[in-house]
Short mmCIF file of C-alpha atoms and ligand atoms in Angstrom, two decimals:
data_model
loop_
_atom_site.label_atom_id
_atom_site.label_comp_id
_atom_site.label_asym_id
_atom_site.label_seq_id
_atom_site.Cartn_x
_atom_site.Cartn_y
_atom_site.Cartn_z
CA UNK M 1 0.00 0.00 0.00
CA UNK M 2 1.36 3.28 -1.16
CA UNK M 3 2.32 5.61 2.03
CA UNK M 4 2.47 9.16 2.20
CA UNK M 5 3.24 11.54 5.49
CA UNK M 6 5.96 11.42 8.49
CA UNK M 7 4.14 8.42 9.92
CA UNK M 8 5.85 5.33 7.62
CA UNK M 9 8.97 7.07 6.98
CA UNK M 10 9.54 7.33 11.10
CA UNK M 11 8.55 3.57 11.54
CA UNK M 12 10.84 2.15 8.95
CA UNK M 13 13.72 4.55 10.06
CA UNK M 14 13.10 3.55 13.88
CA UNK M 15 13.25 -0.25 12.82
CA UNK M 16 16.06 0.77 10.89
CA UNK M 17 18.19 1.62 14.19
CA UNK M 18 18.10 -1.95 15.53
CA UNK M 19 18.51 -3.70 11.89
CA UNK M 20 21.25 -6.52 12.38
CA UNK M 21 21.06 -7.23 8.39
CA UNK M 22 20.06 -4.62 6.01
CA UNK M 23 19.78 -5.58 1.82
CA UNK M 24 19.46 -2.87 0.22
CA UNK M 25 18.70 -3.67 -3.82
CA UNK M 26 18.88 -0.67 -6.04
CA UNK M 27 18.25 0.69 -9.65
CA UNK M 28 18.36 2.82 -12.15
CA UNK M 29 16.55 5.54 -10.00
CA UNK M 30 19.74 5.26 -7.35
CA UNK M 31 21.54 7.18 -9.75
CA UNK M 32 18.89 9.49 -11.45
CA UNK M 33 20.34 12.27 -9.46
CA UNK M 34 23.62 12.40 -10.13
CA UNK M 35 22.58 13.00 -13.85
CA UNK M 36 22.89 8.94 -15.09
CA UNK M 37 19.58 8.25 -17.01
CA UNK M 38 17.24 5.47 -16.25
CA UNK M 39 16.28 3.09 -18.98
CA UNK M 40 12.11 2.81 -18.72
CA UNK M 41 10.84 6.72 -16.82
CA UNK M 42 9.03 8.68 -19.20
CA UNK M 43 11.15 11.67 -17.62
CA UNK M 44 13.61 11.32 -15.42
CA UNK M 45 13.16 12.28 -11.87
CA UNK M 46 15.69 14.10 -10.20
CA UNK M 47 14.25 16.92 -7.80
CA UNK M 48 17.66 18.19 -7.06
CA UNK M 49 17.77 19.44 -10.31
CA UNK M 50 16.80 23.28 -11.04
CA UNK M 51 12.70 23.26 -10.54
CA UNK M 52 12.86 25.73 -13.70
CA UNK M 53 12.64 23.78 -16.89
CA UNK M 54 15.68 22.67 -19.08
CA UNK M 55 15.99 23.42 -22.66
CA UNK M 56 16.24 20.46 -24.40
CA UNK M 57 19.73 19.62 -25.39
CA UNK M 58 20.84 21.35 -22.41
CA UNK M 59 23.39 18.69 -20.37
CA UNK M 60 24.00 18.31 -16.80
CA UNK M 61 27.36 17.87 -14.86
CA UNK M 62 27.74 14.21 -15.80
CA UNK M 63 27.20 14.96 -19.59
CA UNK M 64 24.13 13.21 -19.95
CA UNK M 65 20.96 15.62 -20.69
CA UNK M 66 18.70 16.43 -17.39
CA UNK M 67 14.94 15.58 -17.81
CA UNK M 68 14.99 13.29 -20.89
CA UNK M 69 12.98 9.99 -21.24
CA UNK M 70 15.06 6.84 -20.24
CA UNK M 71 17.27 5.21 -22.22
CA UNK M 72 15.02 2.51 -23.92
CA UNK M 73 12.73 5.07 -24.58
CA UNK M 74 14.80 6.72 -27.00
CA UNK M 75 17.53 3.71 -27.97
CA UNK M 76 16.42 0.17 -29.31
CA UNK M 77 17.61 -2.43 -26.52
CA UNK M 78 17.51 -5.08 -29.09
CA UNK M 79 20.40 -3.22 -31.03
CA UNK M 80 22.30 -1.83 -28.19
CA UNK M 81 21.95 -4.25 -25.88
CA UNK M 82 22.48 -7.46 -27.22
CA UNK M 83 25.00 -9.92 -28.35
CA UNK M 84 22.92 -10.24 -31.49
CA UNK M 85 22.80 -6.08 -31.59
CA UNK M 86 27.04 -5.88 -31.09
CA UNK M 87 27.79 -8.74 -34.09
CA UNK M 88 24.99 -6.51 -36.33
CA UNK M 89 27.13 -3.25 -35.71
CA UNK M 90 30.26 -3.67 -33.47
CA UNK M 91 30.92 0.22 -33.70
CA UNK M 92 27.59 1.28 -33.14
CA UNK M 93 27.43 -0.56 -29.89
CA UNK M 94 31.08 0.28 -28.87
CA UNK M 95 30.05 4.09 -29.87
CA UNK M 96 26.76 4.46 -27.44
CA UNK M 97 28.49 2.22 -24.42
CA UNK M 98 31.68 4.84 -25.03
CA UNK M 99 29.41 7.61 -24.72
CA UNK M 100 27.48 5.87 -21.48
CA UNK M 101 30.99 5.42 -20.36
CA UNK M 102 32.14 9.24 -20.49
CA UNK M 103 28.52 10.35 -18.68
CA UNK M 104 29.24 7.78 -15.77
CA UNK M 105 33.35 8.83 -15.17
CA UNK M 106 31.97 12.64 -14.80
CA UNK M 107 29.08 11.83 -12.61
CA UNK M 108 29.66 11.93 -8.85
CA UNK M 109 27.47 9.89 -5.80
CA UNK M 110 24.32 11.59 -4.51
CA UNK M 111 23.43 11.97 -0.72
CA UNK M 112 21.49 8.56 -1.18
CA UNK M 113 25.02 6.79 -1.97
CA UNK M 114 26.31 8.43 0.36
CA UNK M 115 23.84 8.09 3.09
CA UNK M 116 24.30 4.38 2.61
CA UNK M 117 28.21 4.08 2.89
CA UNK M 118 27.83 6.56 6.07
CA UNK M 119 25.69 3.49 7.49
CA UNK M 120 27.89 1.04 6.07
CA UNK M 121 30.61 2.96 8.60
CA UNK M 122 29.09 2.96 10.98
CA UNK M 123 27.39 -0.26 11.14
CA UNK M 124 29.69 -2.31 10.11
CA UNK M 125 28.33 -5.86 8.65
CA UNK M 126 24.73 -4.79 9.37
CA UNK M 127 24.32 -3.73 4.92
CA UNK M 128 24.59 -5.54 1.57
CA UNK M 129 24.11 -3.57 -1.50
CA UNK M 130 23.25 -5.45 -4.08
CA UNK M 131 22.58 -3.11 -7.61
CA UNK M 132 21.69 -3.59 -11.02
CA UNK M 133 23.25 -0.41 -12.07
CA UNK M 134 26.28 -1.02 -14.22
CA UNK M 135 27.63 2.54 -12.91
CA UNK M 136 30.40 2.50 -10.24
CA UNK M 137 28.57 5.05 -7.87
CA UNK M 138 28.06 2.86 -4.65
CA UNK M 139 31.51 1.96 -4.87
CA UNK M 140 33.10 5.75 -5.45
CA UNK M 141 31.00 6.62 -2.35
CA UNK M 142 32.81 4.16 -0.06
CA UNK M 143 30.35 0.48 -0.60
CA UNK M 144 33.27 -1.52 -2.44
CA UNK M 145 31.48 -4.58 -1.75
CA UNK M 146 28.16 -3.97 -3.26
CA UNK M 147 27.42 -6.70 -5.58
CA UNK M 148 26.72 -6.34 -9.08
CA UNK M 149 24.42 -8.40 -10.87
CA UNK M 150 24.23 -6.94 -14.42
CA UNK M 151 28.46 -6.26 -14.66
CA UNK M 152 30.47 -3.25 -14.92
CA UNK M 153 29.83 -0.55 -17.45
CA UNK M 154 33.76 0.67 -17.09
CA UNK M 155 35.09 -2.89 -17.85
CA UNK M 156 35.59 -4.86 -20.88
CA UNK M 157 35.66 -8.44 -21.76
CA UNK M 158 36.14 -10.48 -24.93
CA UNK M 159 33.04 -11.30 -27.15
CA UNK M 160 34.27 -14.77 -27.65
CA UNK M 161 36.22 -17.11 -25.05
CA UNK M 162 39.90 -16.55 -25.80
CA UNK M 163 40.92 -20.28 -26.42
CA UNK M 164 44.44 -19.53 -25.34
CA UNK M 165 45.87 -20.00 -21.86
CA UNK M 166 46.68 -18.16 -20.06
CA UNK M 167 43.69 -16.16 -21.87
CA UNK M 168 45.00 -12.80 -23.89
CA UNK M 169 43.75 -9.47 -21.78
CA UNK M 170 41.05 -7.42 -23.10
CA UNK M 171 43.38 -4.33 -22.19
CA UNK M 172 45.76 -5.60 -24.36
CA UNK M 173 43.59 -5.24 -27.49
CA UNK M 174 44.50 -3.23 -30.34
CA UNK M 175 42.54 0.22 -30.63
CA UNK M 176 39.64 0.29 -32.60
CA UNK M 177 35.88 0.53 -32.71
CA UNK M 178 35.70 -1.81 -30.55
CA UNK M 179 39.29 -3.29 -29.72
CA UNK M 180 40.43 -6.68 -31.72
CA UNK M 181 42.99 -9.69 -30.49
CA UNK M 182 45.78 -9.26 -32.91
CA UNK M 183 46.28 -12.58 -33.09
CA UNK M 184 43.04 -13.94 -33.39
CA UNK M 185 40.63 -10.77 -34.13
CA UNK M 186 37.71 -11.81 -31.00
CA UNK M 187 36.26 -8.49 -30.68
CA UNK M 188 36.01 -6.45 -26.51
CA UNK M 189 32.88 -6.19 -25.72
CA UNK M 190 31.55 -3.88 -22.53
CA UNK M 191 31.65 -6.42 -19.18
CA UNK M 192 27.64 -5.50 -18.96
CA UNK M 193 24.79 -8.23 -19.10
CA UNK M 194 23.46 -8.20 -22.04
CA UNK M 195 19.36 -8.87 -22.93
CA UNK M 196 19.19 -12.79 -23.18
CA UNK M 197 22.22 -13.41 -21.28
CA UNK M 198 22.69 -14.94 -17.69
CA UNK M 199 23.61 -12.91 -14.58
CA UNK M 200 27.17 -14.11 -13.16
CA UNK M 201 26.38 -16.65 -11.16
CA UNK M 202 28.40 -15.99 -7.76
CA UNK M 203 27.17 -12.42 -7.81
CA UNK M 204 23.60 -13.45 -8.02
CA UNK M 205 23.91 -16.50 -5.67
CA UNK M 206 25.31 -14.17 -3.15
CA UNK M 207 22.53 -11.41 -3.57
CA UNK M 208 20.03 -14.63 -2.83
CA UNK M 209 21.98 -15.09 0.07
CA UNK M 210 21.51 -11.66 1.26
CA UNK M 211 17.86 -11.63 0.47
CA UNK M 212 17.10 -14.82 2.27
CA UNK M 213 19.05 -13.56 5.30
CA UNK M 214 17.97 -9.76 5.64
CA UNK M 215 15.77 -8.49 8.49
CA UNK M 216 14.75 -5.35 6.10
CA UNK M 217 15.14 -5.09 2.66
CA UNK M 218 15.27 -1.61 1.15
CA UNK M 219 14.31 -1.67 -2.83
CA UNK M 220 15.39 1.41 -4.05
CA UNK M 221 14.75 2.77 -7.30
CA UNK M 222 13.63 0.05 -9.59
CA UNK M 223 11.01 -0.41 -11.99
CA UNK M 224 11.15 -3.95 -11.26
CA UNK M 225 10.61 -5.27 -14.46
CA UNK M 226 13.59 -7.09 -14.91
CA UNK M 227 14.23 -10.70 -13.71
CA UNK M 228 15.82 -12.28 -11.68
CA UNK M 229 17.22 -9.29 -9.70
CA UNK M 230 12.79 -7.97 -9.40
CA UNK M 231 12.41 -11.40 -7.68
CA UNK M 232 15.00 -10.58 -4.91
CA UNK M 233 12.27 -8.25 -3.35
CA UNK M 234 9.67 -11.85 -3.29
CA UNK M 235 12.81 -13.83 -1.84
CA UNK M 236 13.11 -11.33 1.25
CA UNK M 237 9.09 -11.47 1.99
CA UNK M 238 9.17 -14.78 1.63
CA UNK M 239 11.90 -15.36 4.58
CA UNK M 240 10.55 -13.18 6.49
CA UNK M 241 11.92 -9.43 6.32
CA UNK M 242 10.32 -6.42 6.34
CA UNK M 243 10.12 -5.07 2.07
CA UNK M 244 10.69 -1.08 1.78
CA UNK M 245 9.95 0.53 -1.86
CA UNK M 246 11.92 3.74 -1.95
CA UNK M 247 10.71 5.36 -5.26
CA UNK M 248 8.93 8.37 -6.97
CA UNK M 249 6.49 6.54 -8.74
CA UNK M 250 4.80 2.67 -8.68
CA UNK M 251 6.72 0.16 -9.52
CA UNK M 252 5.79 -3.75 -10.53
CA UNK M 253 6.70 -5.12 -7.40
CA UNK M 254 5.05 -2.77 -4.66
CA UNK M 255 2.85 -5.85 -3.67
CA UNK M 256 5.81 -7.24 -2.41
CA UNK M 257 6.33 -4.34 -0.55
CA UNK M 258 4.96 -3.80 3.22
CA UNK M 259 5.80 0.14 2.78
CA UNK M 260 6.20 1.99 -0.38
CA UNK M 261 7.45 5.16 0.17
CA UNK M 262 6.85 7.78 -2.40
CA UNK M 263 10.24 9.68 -2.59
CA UNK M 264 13.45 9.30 -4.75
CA UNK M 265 16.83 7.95 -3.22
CA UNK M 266 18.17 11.13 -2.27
CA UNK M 267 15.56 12.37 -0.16
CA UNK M 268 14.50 9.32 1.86
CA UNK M 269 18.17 7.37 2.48
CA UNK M 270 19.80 10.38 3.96
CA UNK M 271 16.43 10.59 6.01
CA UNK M 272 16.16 7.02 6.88
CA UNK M 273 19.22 5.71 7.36
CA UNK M 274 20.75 8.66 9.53
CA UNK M 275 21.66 8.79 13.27
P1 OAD W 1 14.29 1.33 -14.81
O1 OAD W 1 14.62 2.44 -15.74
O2 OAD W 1 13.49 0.21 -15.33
O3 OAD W 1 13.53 1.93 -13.55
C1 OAD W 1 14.01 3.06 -12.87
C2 OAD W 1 13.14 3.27 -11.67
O4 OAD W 1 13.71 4.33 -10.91
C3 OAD W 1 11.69 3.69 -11.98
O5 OAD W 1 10.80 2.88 -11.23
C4 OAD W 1 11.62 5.13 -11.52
O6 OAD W 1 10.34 5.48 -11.00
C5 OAD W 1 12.67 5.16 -10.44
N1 OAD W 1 13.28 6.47 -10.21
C6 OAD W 1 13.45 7.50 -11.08
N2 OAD W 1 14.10 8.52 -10.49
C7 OAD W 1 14.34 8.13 -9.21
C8 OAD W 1 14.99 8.72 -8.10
N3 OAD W 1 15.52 9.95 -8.19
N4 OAD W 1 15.05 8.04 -6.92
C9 OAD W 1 14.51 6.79 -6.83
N5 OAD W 1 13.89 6.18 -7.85
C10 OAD W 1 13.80 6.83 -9.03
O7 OAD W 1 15.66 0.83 -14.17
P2 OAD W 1 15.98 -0.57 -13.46
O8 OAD W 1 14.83 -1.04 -12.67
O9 OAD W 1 17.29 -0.41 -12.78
O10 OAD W 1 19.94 -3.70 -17.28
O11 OAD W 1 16.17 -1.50 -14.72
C11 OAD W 1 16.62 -2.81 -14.56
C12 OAD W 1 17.60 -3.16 -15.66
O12 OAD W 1 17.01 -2.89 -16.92
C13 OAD W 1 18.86 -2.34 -15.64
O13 OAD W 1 19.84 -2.85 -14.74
C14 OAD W 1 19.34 -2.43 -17.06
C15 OAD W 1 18.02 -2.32 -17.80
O14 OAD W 1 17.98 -2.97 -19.04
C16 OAD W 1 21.25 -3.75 -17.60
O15 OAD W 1 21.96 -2.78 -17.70
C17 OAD W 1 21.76 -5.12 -17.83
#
């Protein structure tokens, strides 16, 4: 049931105090406001952002424009994100990721990153972030161990397996659009999960873990629509803890939620997880 007042927001922060394991699954949405698009919002929501509207075009700190529809509302997943899309147009796909690439290096954590490493301080081996978002923001703000189920925009990997061993190093590649082996031409490829393609498994066996084993479990800025990591929020219930929905707007999963609370993620972490 959607919330809205003080009266949720203090209950979930007082439970909050005496939390002894915390998962805290994010999105997208985490990083809205530090200028990163999301892939499925009509608009992007990011309050911090001047209330006066922004030309179009205009760009914000990170490089990416403010107040534009998410990313699969204006790029075709099936060509950008892929393997089918990369082998169609290699230098299309190496393009848009390079450009991705550039708006996530300029962008910095928002108070909701940084709200949660503050906890992570100071509770030590009370939180588990586990993200989707291929960004590097919860680790920049001081969570190095947040698990990433969908890989690591900054990092590359090779399309094929190398069949050499000890296997030849992406970083090692010959420049291009993308890289190439010189020896054997198997293209780099960004180190992201791709439509169609499996999460790595020890990441997403260990965000099961952390799901099965939370006392709370904060979903914060998802649509929910993708799977496995939406079913993470069903996995918590299920065993027990108490679900939290931290986002602007509905989501598909806020009937797994015991509180949805309307707000994006840096308004309410600061506010909950403080003190
Ligand atoms: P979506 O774009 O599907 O959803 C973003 C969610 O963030 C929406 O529910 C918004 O309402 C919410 N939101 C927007 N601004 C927010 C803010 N400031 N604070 C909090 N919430 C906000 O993104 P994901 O759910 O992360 O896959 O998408 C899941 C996966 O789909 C992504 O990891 C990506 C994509 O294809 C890969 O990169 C492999």
């Amino acid at each position: 049931m959607p919330m809205s007042g003080d009266a949720p927001f203090d209950a979930v922060r007082e439970r909050l105090r005496e939390v002894r394991h915390l998962l805290v699954l994010s999105g997208a949405g985490m990083s809205a406001e530090s200028g990163i698009p999301t892939f499925r919002d009509a608009r992007v929501t990011a309050p911090s952002a001047p209330a006066a509207p922004i030309p179009q075009g205009e760009r914000a700190a990170s490089g990416w424009p403010s107040g534009v529809a998410g990313l699969w509302s204006r790029f075709d997943p099936a060509q950008l994100a892929s393997v089918e899309g990369f082998r169609a147009d290699p230098a299309r796909v190496w393009d848009w990721y390079a450009e991705r690439r550039d708006g996530v290096r300029r962008a910095q954590p928002n108070a909701g990153h940084r709200a949660l490493a503050e906890f992570a301080r100071r509770r030590p081996g009370v939180l588990m972030v586990v993200s989707q978002n291929v960004d590097d923001l919860h680790q920049r703000a001081g969570n190095a161990d947040t698990i990433r189920l969908h890989g690591d925009l900054l990092a590359d990997r090779w399309l094929e397996r190398c069949p050499r061993l000890p296997s030849c190093d992406p970083g090692e590649a010959e420049p291009g659009r993308p890289p190439s082996c010189g020896r054997c031409g198997n293209l780099v490829r960004p180190d992201v999960v791709w439509f169609g393609e499996t999460l790595p498994d020890t990441a997403f066996e260990a965000a099961q873990r952390a799901a099965s084993a939370c006392e709370v479990a904060l979903i914060v800025g998802t649509s929910g629509a993708v799977w496995p990591a939406a079913g993470l929020a069903a996995r918590a219930r299920r065993a027990g803890a108490l679900v939290v929905i931290v986002n602007p707007n509905d989501s598909e999963i806020d009937d797994q939620a015991h509180a949805v609370l309307h707000a994006t993620a840096a308004q309410a972490l600061p506010r909950l997880l403080d003190g």
